[in-house]
């Protein structure tokens, strides 16, 4: 079921859960407005990160890219070692 295809009131779930979802949506909207006020582009994945400025976000992304590249290098090295071991 696509959760966006039906209105919350039509869902077959308890009322307290519906209220919890409403509260989450309201809080999310409030956070988005706060971030937009600071001139940040709002995306769901970014909303979860503990950053206050664009610079912090760029630093996090750079560090992420660095570790991702190291992981890829290690994976290729491991694949090469396994291939060499299979040849022996």
Tab-separated table of C-alpha atoms in Angstrom:
chain	number	residue	atom	x	y	z
A	1	UNK	CA	0.000	0.000	0.000
A	2	UNK	CA	1.312	3.422	-0.901
A	3	UNK	CA	1.053	5.430	2.307
A	4	UNK	CA	0.647	8.678	0.399
A	5	UNK	CA	-2.297	7.406	-1.640
A	6	UNK	CA	-4.759	7.510	1.263
A	7	UNK	CA	-5.588	10.177	3.775
A	8	UNK	CA	-4.405	9.522	7.316
A	9	UNK	CA	-7.997	9.311	8.585
A	10	UNK	CA	-8.699	6.449	6.168
A	11	UNK	CA	-5.848	4.313	7.509
A	12	UNK	CA	-6.828	1.243	9.487
A	13	UNK	CA	-4.658	2.037	12.526
A	14	UNK	CA	-5.355	3.143	16.127
A	15	UNK	CA	-6.118	6.803	16.781
A	16	UNK	CA	-3.076	7.344	19.036
A	17	UNK	CA	-0.801	6.171	16.199
A	18	UNK	CA	-2.514	8.605	13.818
A	19	UNK	CA	-1.937	11.409	16.320
A	20	UNK	CA	1.726	10.427	16.637
A	21	UNK	CA	2.107	10.566	12.836
A	22	UNK	CA	0.423	13.985	12.761
A	23	UNK	CA	2.828	15.246	15.436
A	24	UNK	CA	5.818	13.922	13.482
A	25	UNK	CA	4.608	15.603	10.301
A	26	UNK	CA	4.073	18.883	12.137
A	27	UNK	CA	7.554	18.713	13.704
A	28	UNK	CA	9.081	17.877	10.311
A	29	UNK	CA	7.336	20.873	8.749
A	30	UNK	CA	8.554	23.139	11.537
A	31	UNK	CA	12.145	21.933	11.088
A	32	UNK	CA	11.953	22.446	7.325
A	33	UNK	CA	10.765	26.029	7.799
A	34	UNK	CA	13.599	26.665	10.270
A	35	UNK	CA	16.192	25.306	7.851
A	36	UNK	CA	14.762	27.196	4.885
A	37	UNK	CA	15.032	30.373	6.943
A	38	UNK	CA	18.767	29.729	7.155
A	39	UNK	CA	18.934	29.420	3.375
A	40	UNK	CA	19.641	25.710	3.324
A	41	UNK	CA	18.169	23.479	0.689
A	42	UNK	CA	15.977	20.973	2.489
A	43	UNK	CA	16.155	17.301	1.604
A	44	UNK	CA	14.938	14.427	3.782
A	45	UNK	CA	18.363	12.784	4.049
A	46	UNK	CA	19.937	16.090	5.090
A	47	UNK	CA	17.269	16.772	7.705
A	48	UNK	CA	18.542	13.772	9.652
A	49	UNK	CA	22.153	14.988	9.787
A	50	UNK	CA	23.367	16.961	12.815
A	51	UNK	CA	24.561	19.965	10.807
A	52	UNK	CA	23.870	23.642	11.269
A	53	UNK	CA	25.644	25.140	8.276
A	54	UNK	CA	26.400	24.350	4.658
A	55	UNK	CA	30.088	24.186	5.516
A	56	UNK	CA	29.532	21.424	8.088
A	57	UNK	CA	27.466	19.560	5.529
A	58	UNK	CA	30.230	19.869	2.914
A	59	UNK	CA	32.797	18.616	5.428
A	60	UNK	CA	30.625	15.613	6.268
A	61	UNK	CA	30.147	14.835	2.582
A	62	UNK	CA	33.892	15.127	1.916
A	63	UNK	CA	34.688	12.767	4.784
A	64	UNK	CA	32.009	10.373	3.578
A	65	UNK	CA	33.486	10.398	0.070
A	66	UNK	CA	36.978	9.785	1.459
A	67	UNK	CA	35.862	6.704	3.414
A	68	UNK	CA	33.721	5.455	0.542
A	69	UNK	CA	36.747	5.650	-1.780
A	70	UNK	CA	38.954	3.852	0.746
A	71	UNK	CA	36.330	1.130	1.072
A	72	UNK	CA	36.154	0.737	-2.716
A	73	UNK	CA	39.947	0.499	-2.925
A	74	UNK	CA	39.995	-2.147	-0.199
A	75	UNK	CA	37.251	-4.087	-1.982
A	76	UNK	CA	39.140	-4.098	-5.292
A	77	UNK	CA	42.355	-5.116	-3.518
A	78	UNK	CA	40.515	-7.967	-1.799
A	79	UNK	CA	39.015	-9.082	-5.111
A	80	UNK	CA	42.488	-9.046	-6.701
A	81	UNK	CA	43.931	-11.092	-3.828
A	82	UNK	CA	41.122	-13.639	-4.099
A	83	UNK	CA	41.662	-13.859	-7.864
A	84	UNK	CA	45.412	-14.345	-7.362
A	85	UNK	CA	44.740	-17.001	-4.726
A	86	UNK	CA	42.354	-18.794	-7.080
A	87	UNK	CA	45.038	-18.803	-9.800
A	88	UNK	CA	47.576	-20.532	-7.544
